[in-house]
Tab-separated table of C-alpha atoms in Angstrom:
chain	number	residue	atom	x	y	z
G	1	UNK	CA	-70.579	13.933	-98.174
G	2	UNK	CA	-69.634	13.691	-101.863
G	3	UNK	CA	-69.303	10.164	-103.343
G	4	UNK	CA	-65.466	10.493	-103.489
G	5	UNK	CA	-64.917	11.606	-99.994
G	6	UNK	CA	-63.320	9.164	-97.522
G	7	UNK	CA	-62.683	9.355	-93.754
G	8	UNK	CA	-59.880	7.394	-92.142
G	9	UNK	CA	-61.830	6.142	-89.080
G	10	UNK	CA	-65.150	4.485	-88.437
G	11	UNK	CA	-67.326	6.455	-86.192
G	12	UNK	CA	-67.073	4.181	-83.071
G	13	UNK	CA	-63.769	2.578	-83.974
G	14	UNK	CA	-62.911	2.674	-80.186
G	15	UNK	CA	-64.919	-0.578	-79.796
G	16	UNK	CA	-61.807	-2.448	-81.055
G	17	UNK	CA	-59.081	0.157	-80.170
G	18	UNK	CA	-59.784	0.869	-76.600
G	19	UNK	CA	-58.348	-1.805	-74.458
G	20	UNK	CA	-61.448	-2.325	-72.253
G	21	UNK	CA	-63.953	-2.523	-75.099
G	22	UNK	CA	-61.689	-4.753	-77.244
G	23	UNK	CA	-61.633	-7.309	-74.362
G	24	UNK	CA	-65.359	-6.865	-73.614
G	25	UNK	CA	-66.267	-7.475	-77.365
G	26	UNK	CA	-63.858	-10.507	-77.624
G	27	UNK	CA	-65.356	-12.133	-74.478
G	28	UNK	CA	-68.867	-11.657	-75.815
G	29	UNK	CA	-67.857	-13.087	-79.231
G	30	UNK	CA	-66.132	-16.071	-77.595
G	31	UNK	CA	-69.431	-16.820	-75.720
G	32	UNK	CA	-71.462	-16.354	-78.889
G	33	UNK	CA	-69.095	-18.835	-80.781
G	34	UNK	CA	-69.326	-21.329	-77.930
G	35	UNK	CA	-73.231	-21.240	-78.070
G	36	UNK	CA	-73.436	-21.425	-81.902
G	37	UNK	CA	-70.509	-23.501	-83.004
G	38	UNK	CA	-69.163	-25.282	-79.853
G	39	UNK	CA	-66.135	-24.992	-77.510
G	40	UNK	CA	-63.669	-25.973	-80.254
G	41	UNK	CA	-64.553	-23.005	-82.337
G	42	UNK	CA	-64.720	-20.667	-79.191
G	43	UNK	CA	-61.187	-21.811	-78.363
G	44	UNK	CA	-59.962	-19.928	-81.466
G	45	UNK	CA	-60.489	-16.806	-79.548
G	46	UNK	CA	-58.138	-17.727	-76.741
G	47	UNK	CA	-55.443	-15.256	-77.927
G	48	UNK	CA	-55.736	-12.584	-75.338
G	49	UNK	CA	-54.581	-12.755	-71.699
G	50	UNK	CA	-56.967	-12.879	-68.832
G	51	UNK	CA	-58.106	-9.242	-68.360
G	52	UNK	CA	-60.256	-7.237	-65.956
G	53	UNK	CA	-61.525	-3.784	-66.180
G	54	UNK	CA	-60.788	-1.525	-63.029
G	55	UNK	CA	-62.324	-0.204	-60.959
G	56	UNK	CA	-65.673	-1.838	-62.258
G	57	UNK	CA	-64.332	-5.517	-62.026
G	58	UNK	CA	-62.061	-4.944	-59.093
G	59	UNK	CA	-63.655	-7.684	-56.976
G	60	UNK	CA	-63.586	-10.265	-59.803
G	61	UNK	CA	-59.941	-9.398	-60.273
G	62	UNK	CA	-59.086	-9.872	-56.629
G	63	UNK	CA	-60.782	-13.237	-56.629
G	64	UNK	CA	-58.742	-14.322	-59.609
G	65	UNK	CA	-55.578	-12.802	-58.233
G	66	UNK	CA	-55.871	-14.911	-54.991
G	67	UNK	CA	-56.247	-18.084	-57.098
G	68	UNK	CA	-52.839	-17.550	-58.533
G	69	UNK	CA	-50.537	-15.938	-55.987
G	70	UNK	CA	-47.118	-14.856	-57.083
G	71	UNK	CA	-47.807	-14.374	-60.824
G	72	UNK	CA	-47.205	-10.967	-62.583
G	73	UNK	CA	-49.868	-8.692	-63.749
G	74	UNK	CA	-49.700	-5.583	-65.880
G	75	UNK	CA	-51.866	-2.492	-65.525
G	76	UNK	CA	-52.735	-0.317	-68.560
G	77	UNK	CA	-54.874	2.746	-68.750
G	78	UNK	CA	-57.562	2.030	-71.331
G	79	UNK	CA	-57.270	5.168	-73.465
G	80	UNK	CA	-53.548	6.051	-73.456
G	81	UNK	CA	-50.783	5.129	-75.750
G	82	UNK	CA	-46.976	4.997	-76.093
G	83	UNK	CA	-46.633	3.039	-72.765
G	84	UNK	CA	-47.837	5.977	-70.706
G	85	UNK	CA	-49.219	4.883	-67.171
G	86	UNK	CA	-48.244	1.287	-67.557
G	87	UNK	CA	-46.824	-0.660	-64.666
G	88	UNK	CA	-46.299	-4.234	-63.517
G	89	UNK	CA	-47.164	-5.621	-59.976
G	90	UNK	CA	-47.354	-8.925	-58.077
G	91	UNK	CA	-48.977	-7.716	-54.729
G	92	UNK	CA	-52.433	-6.468	-54.117
G	93	UNK	CA	-50.862	-3.750	-52.025
G	94	UNK	CA	-49.597	-2.142	-55.240
G	95	UNK	CA	-53.193	-1.955	-56.554
G	96	UNK	CA	-54.455	-0.604	-53.167
G	97	UNK	CA	-51.760	2.143	-53.378
G	98	UNK	CA	-52.748	2.757	-57.014
G	99	UNK	CA	-56.496	3.026	-56.015
G	100	UNK	CA	-55.550	5.590	-53.452
G	101	UNK	CA	-53.558	7.487	-55.908
G	102	UNK	CA	-56.344	7.578	-58.514
G	103	UNK	CA	-59.074	8.613	-56.033
G	104	UNK	CA	-59.458	12.363	-56.022
G	105	UNK	CA	-59.022	14.642	-53.026
G	106	UNK	CA	-62.265	15.855	-51.369
G	107	UNK	CA	-62.285	19.210	-53.156
G	108	UNK	CA	-61.896	17.396	-56.745
G	109	UNK	CA	-63.929	14.225	-56.338
G	110	UNK	CA	-67.015	15.590	-58.003
G	111	UNK	CA	-65.057	17.054	-60.893
G	112	UNK	CA	-62.703	14.495	-62.283
G	113	UNK	CA	-63.631	10.859	-62.931
G	114	UNK	CA	-61.320	8.102	-61.988
G	115	UNK	CA	-59.376	6.837	-65.063
G	116	UNK	CA	-60.276	3.323	-66.034
G	117	UNK	CA	-57.474	0.703	-66.398
G	118	UNK	CA	-57.192	-2.906	-67.309
G	119	UNK	CA	-55.437	-5.366	-65.236
G	120	UNK	CA	-53.998	-8.081	-67.542
G	121	UNK	CA	-52.116	-11.201	-66.765
G	122	UNK	CA	-48.475	-10.588	-67.888
G	123	UNK	CA	-46.964	-13.035	-70.387
G	124	UNK	CA	-44.117	-14.179	-68.281
G	125	UNK	CA	-42.608	-16.439	-71.028
G	126	UNK	CA	-42.036	-14.191	-74.039
G	127	UNK	CA	-40.108	-15.363	-76.892
G	128	UNK	CA	-36.665	-13.788	-76.718
G	129	UNK	CA	-34.084	-12.867	-79.422
G	130	UNK	CA	-30.656	-12.116	-78.092
G	131	UNK	CA	-32.127	-12.212	-74.602
G	132	UNK	CA	-34.501	-9.313	-75.281
G	133	UNK	CA	-38.346	-9.017	-75.378
G	134	UNK	CA	-40.056	-7.777	-78.479
G	135	UNK	CA	-43.541	-7.505	-79.918
G	136	UNK	CA	-44.939	-7.249	-83.549
G	137	UNK	CA	-46.570	-4.370	-85.313
G	138	UNK	CA	-48.812	-5.541	-88.139
G	139	UNK	CA	-51.059	-3.458	-90.317
G	140	UNK	CA	-54.671	-4.297	-91.256
G	141	UNK	CA	-56.773	-2.137	-93.511
G	142	UNK	CA	-60.568	-2.503	-93.231
G	143	UNK	CA	-62.532	-0.950	-95.995
G	144	UNK	CA	-65.910	-2.263	-94.732
G	145	UNK	CA	-67.562	-3.979	-91.872
G	146	UNK	CA	-70.796	-5.012	-93.588
G	147	UNK	CA	-69.717	-7.048	-95.511
G	148	UNK	CA	-66.249	-7.393	-93.768
G	149	UNK	CA	-63.581	-6.623	-96.226
G	150	UNK	CA	-59.972	-6.551	-94.779
G	151	UNK	CA	-56.508	-6.302	-96.310
G	152	UNK	CA	-53.233	-7.517	-94.543
G	153	UNK	CA	-49.995	-5.673	-95.241
G	154	UNK	CA	-46.990	-7.745	-96.019
G	155	UNK	CA	-44.622	-5.469	-94.169
G	156	UNK	CA	-44.407	-4.731	-90.422
G	157	UNK	CA	-41.718	-4.807	-87.735
G	158	UNK	CA	-40.673	-6.343	-84.444
G	159	UNK	CA	-39.951	-3.820	-81.750
G	160	UNK	CA	-37.267	-4.795	-79.215
G	161	UNK	CA	-36.512	-3.573	-75.736
G	162	UNK	CA	-32.856	-2.313	-75.232
G	163	UNK	CA	-32.445	-4.187	-72.043
G	164	UNK	CA	-32.198	-8.006	-71.445
G	165	UNK	CA	-35.390	-9.530	-70.164
G	166	UNK	CA	-35.740	-10.652	-66.492
G	167	UNK	CA	-38.677	-11.029	-64.236
G	168	UNK	CA	-36.446	-9.902	-61.403
G	169	UNK	CA	-36.898	-6.165	-62.041
G	170	UNK	CA	-40.572	-5.590	-62.866
G	171	UNK	CA	-40.231	-1.886	-62.368
G	172	UNK	CA	-37.759	-1.372	-65.223
G	173	UNK	CA	-39.841	-0.179	-68.152
G	174	UNK	CA	-36.968	-0.587	-70.452
G	175	UNK	CA	-37.020	-4.350	-70.004
G	176	UNK	CA	-40.780	-4.913	-70.254
G	177	UNK	CA	-42.218	-2.154	-72.591
G	178	UNK	CA	-41.139	-2.309	-76.216
G	179	UNK	CA	-42.776	1.020	-77.350
G	180	UNK	CA	-40.455	3.047	-79.277
G	181	UNK	CA	-41.518	6.137	-77.260
G	182	UNK	CA	-40.237	4.393	-74.129
G	183	UNK	CA	-37.216	2.734	-75.623
G	184	UNK	CA	-35.749	5.908	-77.297
G	185	UNK	CA	-35.288	7.361	-73.807
G	186	UNK	CA	-33.214	4.458	-72.846
G	187	UNK	CA	-29.463	5.116	-72.163
G	188	UNK	CA	-28.601	2.285	-74.614
G	189	UNK	CA	-30.849	3.426	-77.371
G	190	UNK	CA	-29.038	3.906	-80.826
G	191	UNK	CA	-30.936	6.475	-82.802
G	192	UNK	CA	-29.539	5.458	-86.182
G	193	UNK	CA	-29.955	1.721	-85.653
G	194	UNK	CA	-33.299	2.054	-83.768
G	195	UNK	CA	-34.636	-1.099	-82.107
G	196	UNK	CA	-36.606	-2.716	-84.987
G	197	UNK	CA	-36.401	-5.646	-87.252
G	198	UNK	CA	-38.496	-5.863	-90.389
G	199	UNK	CA	-40.973	-8.742	-90.466
G	200	UNK	CA	-39.100	-10.394	-93.414
G	201	UNK	CA	-35.961	-10.656	-91.276
G	202	UNK	CA	-38.013	-11.842	-88.313
G	203	UNK	CA	-39.613	-14.552	-90.309
G	204	UNK	CA	-36.390	-15.771	-91.747
G	205	UNK	CA	-34.891	-15.869	-88.314
G	206	UNK	CA	-37.686	-18.087	-86.861
G	207	UNK	CA	-37.489	-20.370	-90.026
G	208	UNK	CA	-33.728	-20.959	-89.410
G	209	UNK	CA	-34.467	-21.797	-85.721
G	210	UNK	CA	-37.720	-23.670	-85.843
G	211	UNK	CA	-38.257	-24.801	-89.550
G	212	UNK	CA	-40.806	-23.472	-92.143
G	213	UNK	CA	-43.701	-25.434	-90.856
G	214	UNK	CA	-43.620	-23.983	-87.362
G	215	UNK	CA	-43.508	-20.500	-88.929
G	216	UNK	CA	-46.417	-21.150	-91.212
G	217	UNK	CA	-48.455	-22.395	-88.110
G	218	UNK	CA	-47.498	-19.215	-86.223
G	219	UNK	CA	-48.358	-16.851	-89.020
G	220	UNK	CA	-51.697	-18.725	-89.659
G	221	UNK	CA	-52.514	-18.295	-86.001
G	222	UNK	CA	-51.907	-14.646	-86.267
G	223	UNK	CA	-54.193	-14.503	-89.294
G	224	UNK	CA	-56.883	-15.969	-86.960
G	225	UNK	CA	-56.342	-13.175	-84.458
G	226	UNK	CA	-56.894	-10.565	-87.212
G	227	UNK	CA	-60.041	-12.041	-88.530
G	228	UNK	CA	-61.657	-13.016	-85.045
G	229	UNK	CA	-60.906	-9.724	-83.529
G	230	UNK	CA	-62.610	-7.902	-86.481
G	231	UNK	CA	-65.528	-10.250	-86.425
G	232	UNK	CA	-65.947	-9.652	-82.687
G	233	UNK	CA	-66.930	-5.939	-83.502
G	234	UNK	CA	-68.626	-6.469	-86.782
G	235	UNK	CA	-72.015	-6.054	-85.448
G	236	UNK	CA	-71.317	-3.032	-83.284
G	237	UNK	CA	-69.179	-0.900	-85.598
G	238	UNK	CA	-71.125	1.774	-87.392
G	239	UNK	CA	-70.262	0.762	-90.992
G	240	UNK	CA	-70.121	3.627	-93.683
G	241	UNK	CA	-69.121	3.461	-97.225
G	242	UNK	CA	-67.195	6.650	-96.741
G	243	UNK	CA	-64.995	5.247	-93.869
G	244	UNK	CA	-61.947	3.066	-93.751
G	245	UNK	CA	-59.549	2.188	-91.003
G	246	UNK	CA	-55.831	1.257	-90.949
G	247	UNK	CA	-55.213	-0.583	-87.677
G	248	UNK	CA	-51.889	-1.205	-86.006
G	249	UNK	CA	-51.997	-4.776	-84.301
G	250	UNK	CA	-49.589	-5.367	-81.484
G	251	UNK	CA	-48.768	-9.112	-81.194
G	252	UNK	CA	-46.550	-10.844	-78.596
G	253	UNK	CA	-45.090	-14.282	-79.185
G	254	UNK	CA	-44.400	-16.555	-76.273
G	255	UNK	CA	-41.796	-19.297	-75.984
G	256	UNK	CA	-44.235	-21.873	-77.352
G	257	UNK	CA	-44.680	-19.808	-80.491
G	258	UNK	CA	-48.119	-18.812	-79.473
G	259	UNK	CA	-49.245	-15.339	-80.546
G	260	UNK	CA	-51.110	-13.106	-78.104
G	261	UNK	CA	-52.957	-9.913	-78.980
G	262	UNK	CA	-51.894	-7.122	-76.796
G	263	UNK	CA	-53.848	-4.216	-78.358
G	264	UNK	CA	-55.154	-2.763	-81.618
G	265	UNK	CA	-54.285	0.929	-82.472
G	266	UNK	CA	-56.526	3.106	-84.299
G	267	UNK	CA	-53.855	5.712	-85.381
G	268	UNK	CA	-50.653	3.709	-85.612
G	269	UNK	CA	-47.583	5.809	-85.585
G	270	UNK	CA	-46.291	6.860	-89.013
G	271	UNK	CA	-43.191	8.490	-87.610
G	272	UNK	CA	-40.016	6.761	-88.976
G	273	UNK	CA	-37.202	5.873	-86.553
G	274	UNK	CA	-34.764	4.664	-89.278
G	275	UNK	CA	-34.329	4.680	-93.143
G	276	UNK	CA	-35.781	1.183	-93.395
G	277	UNK	CA	-38.780	2.287	-91.299
G	278	UNK	CA	-39.246	5.386	-93.467
G	279	UNK	CA	-39.453	3.217	-96.539
G	280	UNK	CA	-41.881	0.943	-94.984
G	281	UNK	CA	-44.268	3.755	-93.888
G	282	UNK	CA	-43.900	5.683	-97.117
G	283	UNK	CA	-44.997	2.424	-99.048
G	284	UNK	CA	-47.739	1.772	-96.579
G	285	UNK	CA	-49.360	5.279	-96.971
G	286	UNK	CA	-49.185	5.123	-100.696
G	287	UNK	CA	-50.591	1.529	-100.806
G	288	UNK	CA	-53.399	2.497	-98.353
G	289	UNK	CA	-54.467	5.322	-100.689
G	290	UNK	CA	-54.484	2.973	-103.723
G	291	UNK	CA	-56.711	0.490	-101.847
G	292	UNK	CA	-58.971	3.349	-100.695
G	293	UNK	CA	-59.219	4.205	-104.419
G	294	UNK	CA	-60.882	7.664	-104.379
G	295	UNK	CA	-60.259	7.750	-108.206
G	296	UNK	CA	-62.357	4.520	-108.613
G	297	UNK	CA	-59.578	2.786	-110.695
G	298	UNK	CA	-59.836	-0.557	-109.160
G	299	UNK	CA	-62.154	-3.365	-110.692
G	300	UNK	CA	-63.103	-4.732	-107.240
G	301	UNK	CA	-61.646	-8.168	-108.139
G	302	UNK	CA	-58.115	-7.392	-107.002
G	303	UNK	CA	-56.445	-9.769	-104.420
G	304	UNK	CA	-53.391	-7.644	-104.217
G	305	UNK	CA	-52.719	-3.964	-104.312
G	306	UNK	CA	-49.192	-2.840	-103.603
G	307	UNK	CA	-48.011	-4.463	-100.352
G	308	UNK	CA	-51.752	-5.334	-99.324
G	309	UNK	CA	-53.297	-8.718	-99.771
G	310	UNK	CA	-57.123	-9.123	-99.596
G	311	UNK	CA	-57.447	-11.679	-96.682
G	312	UNK	CA	-61.309	-11.421	-96.100
G	313	UNK	CA	-64.049	-10.594	-98.449
G	314	UNK	CA	-67.287	-11.528	-96.802
G	315	UNK	CA	-65.375	-14.850	-96.264
G	316	UNK	CA	-61.800	-16.028	-96.436
G	317	UNK	CA	-59.962	-15.253	-99.662
G	318	UNK	CA	-57.959	-18.085	-101.327
G	319	UNK	CA	-54.559	-17.601	-102.888
G	320	UNK	CA	-55.696	-19.547	-105.852
G	321	UNK	CA	-57.573	-18.067	-108.776
G	322	UNK	CA	-61.388	-18.610	-108.951
G	323	UNK	CA	-63.901	-19.212	-106.105
G	324	UNK	CA	-62.450	-21.171	-103.320
G	325	UNK	CA	-63.849	-24.666	-102.440
G	326	UNK	CA	-64.578	-24.356	-98.719
G	327	UNK	CA	-66.295	-27.723	-98.507
G	328	UNK	CA	-63.515	-29.506	-96.715
G	329	UNK	CA	-60.956	-26.536	-96.427
G	330	UNK	CA	-58.359	-29.299	-96.979
G	331	UNK	CA	-56.318	-27.493	-99.676
G	332	UNK	CA	-57.477	-23.984	-98.848
G	333	UNK	CA	-54.671	-21.552	-98.357
G	334	UNK	CA	-55.544	-18.078	-97.087
G	335	UNK	CA	-54.444	-15.120	-99.275
G	336	UNK	CA	-51.968	-13.751	-96.748
G	337	UNK	CA	-48.224	-13.157	-97.200
G	338	UNK	CA	-47.234	-11.515	-93.884
G	339	UNK	CA	-43.419	-11.115	-93.664
G	340	UNK	CA	-42.844	-12.202	-97.339
G	341	UNK	CA	-40.984	-10.027	-99.791
G	342	UNK	CA	-42.817	-6.805	-100.780
G	343	UNK	CA	-41.630	-5.888	-104.389
G	344	UNK	CA	-42.956	-2.285	-103.971
G	345	UNK	CA	-40.606	-1.808	-101.058
G	346	UNK	CA	-37.679	-3.324	-102.981
G	347	UNK	CA	-38.398	-0.966	-105.964
G	348	UNK	CA	-38.550	1.983	-103.529
G	349	UNK	CA	-35.227	1.005	-102.018
G	350	UNK	CA	-33.547	0.800	-105.320
G	351	UNK	CA	-34.837	4.217	-106.143
G	352	UNK	CA	-33.499	5.654	-103.013
G	353	UNK	CA	-30.119	4.018	-103.660
G	354	UNK	CA	-29.960	5.512	-107.147
G	355	UNK	CA	-30.911	8.897	-105.809
G	356	UNK	CA	-28.142	8.760	-103.238
G	357	UNK	CA	-25.682	7.630	-106.028
G	358	UNK	CA	-26.738	10.605	-108.107
G	359	UNK	CA	-26.446	12.950	-105.212
G	360	UNK	CA	-22.890	11.877	-104.424
G	361	UNK	CA	-21.885	12.088	-108.086
G	362	UNK	CA	-23.240	15.706	-108.371
G	363	UNK	CA	-21.200	16.523	-105.357
C-alpha cells in the first residue's frame, strides 16, 4: 500500500471486539499481571462480570451457576450486535431449552455449526437515573499497538431504556437492553428526543448527586478499563502502520459507582438519533480523520487534536507539559477529559444555530 493509505481496522480486531475473545484475553492478562506484579495489580482487571463461553465451557458454567442459585444471568451471541439474540435467565432449564433450540435437526447437523454464546453474570444493581437503566458509549481511537498509542474522545453519551428498571420482568427487553436499535421499537420511544444524554450532562448530574471527587474516581476507573483492555490484546493484535481503529466502549455503572465493561464495538454506529447526536458524530468523524492525519500535518507531539486527548503513548500521558515524573505517581494526572466541554462541538453548534437563523431570515 502507498504510504498515505489507511485502513480503519486492524487485521484481527476481533480479539477485542468479539465478546468471547475479549473475555479470554482479559482473563489471560489478569493471570499474567498476577504472576508478574502481584494480586493488587491483577485486581485492576476486575471490571468485567464473571463470564463463560457456551457451549465449550458449559460444565464450568453449571458448576458456578449451582454455587449461586437465584441470581440472574444474561446470554449474548458472541458475534451479533444491536441486542440481537440476547436474553436473561435464572433457571438451568432455560439454558437446556436454548441448547435444544440451537442444536440442528438431523438433516442439518453436519452443515450448520452451533452459534457460540457467552453466559455472563447480570449486574443486578445498576445505577438508575429516573428509575431507568442506562449504559455509556465512549470512543477510543487506537493508532498503533506496538507501541500502544491511544486517544480518548471527550464526548460520548448515556443510552437509556424507556421503561423503569425492575428484576421482576427479566423477559422485557425494553427494561434491560439499552441498545438504541431495541429502544426505538418501544411504544414509549420519542423519535425527536431519543433516549440519550450527552456525557457532559451525565457528568454534571453525578457531580451534583455525589460530589466532584466521587466523579473523578469513577472516570479514573473508566480510564483504567480502556488502558487495561487494550494492553490485554497488545501482543496478539497484528499491528500495522497503515491501520487504525475507532472503538466504541460500552460501560455500565452500578449503584456503588463501579464501572463494568460490557463490550467493545469495532464499528460503532454513526447513525444519529437526534440533532445533538448528529453534532457529536460529525465532530467525531472529522476529529478522527485529523488524528489519522493522512496529509502528515501533525508534528507527533500533540496531546490534543479536536475532541481527542492522547491518553497513552507507550506509557501514560500527563496533562502537564514536559516528560511526566512517574517515580511516585503522586502528582501525576492522566491526560483524559471524558465528559468535559468540547470546544469543537460548541463551535459546530453555534454554526448550526447561525445557519438556522439565516435560513429562517431568507424564508
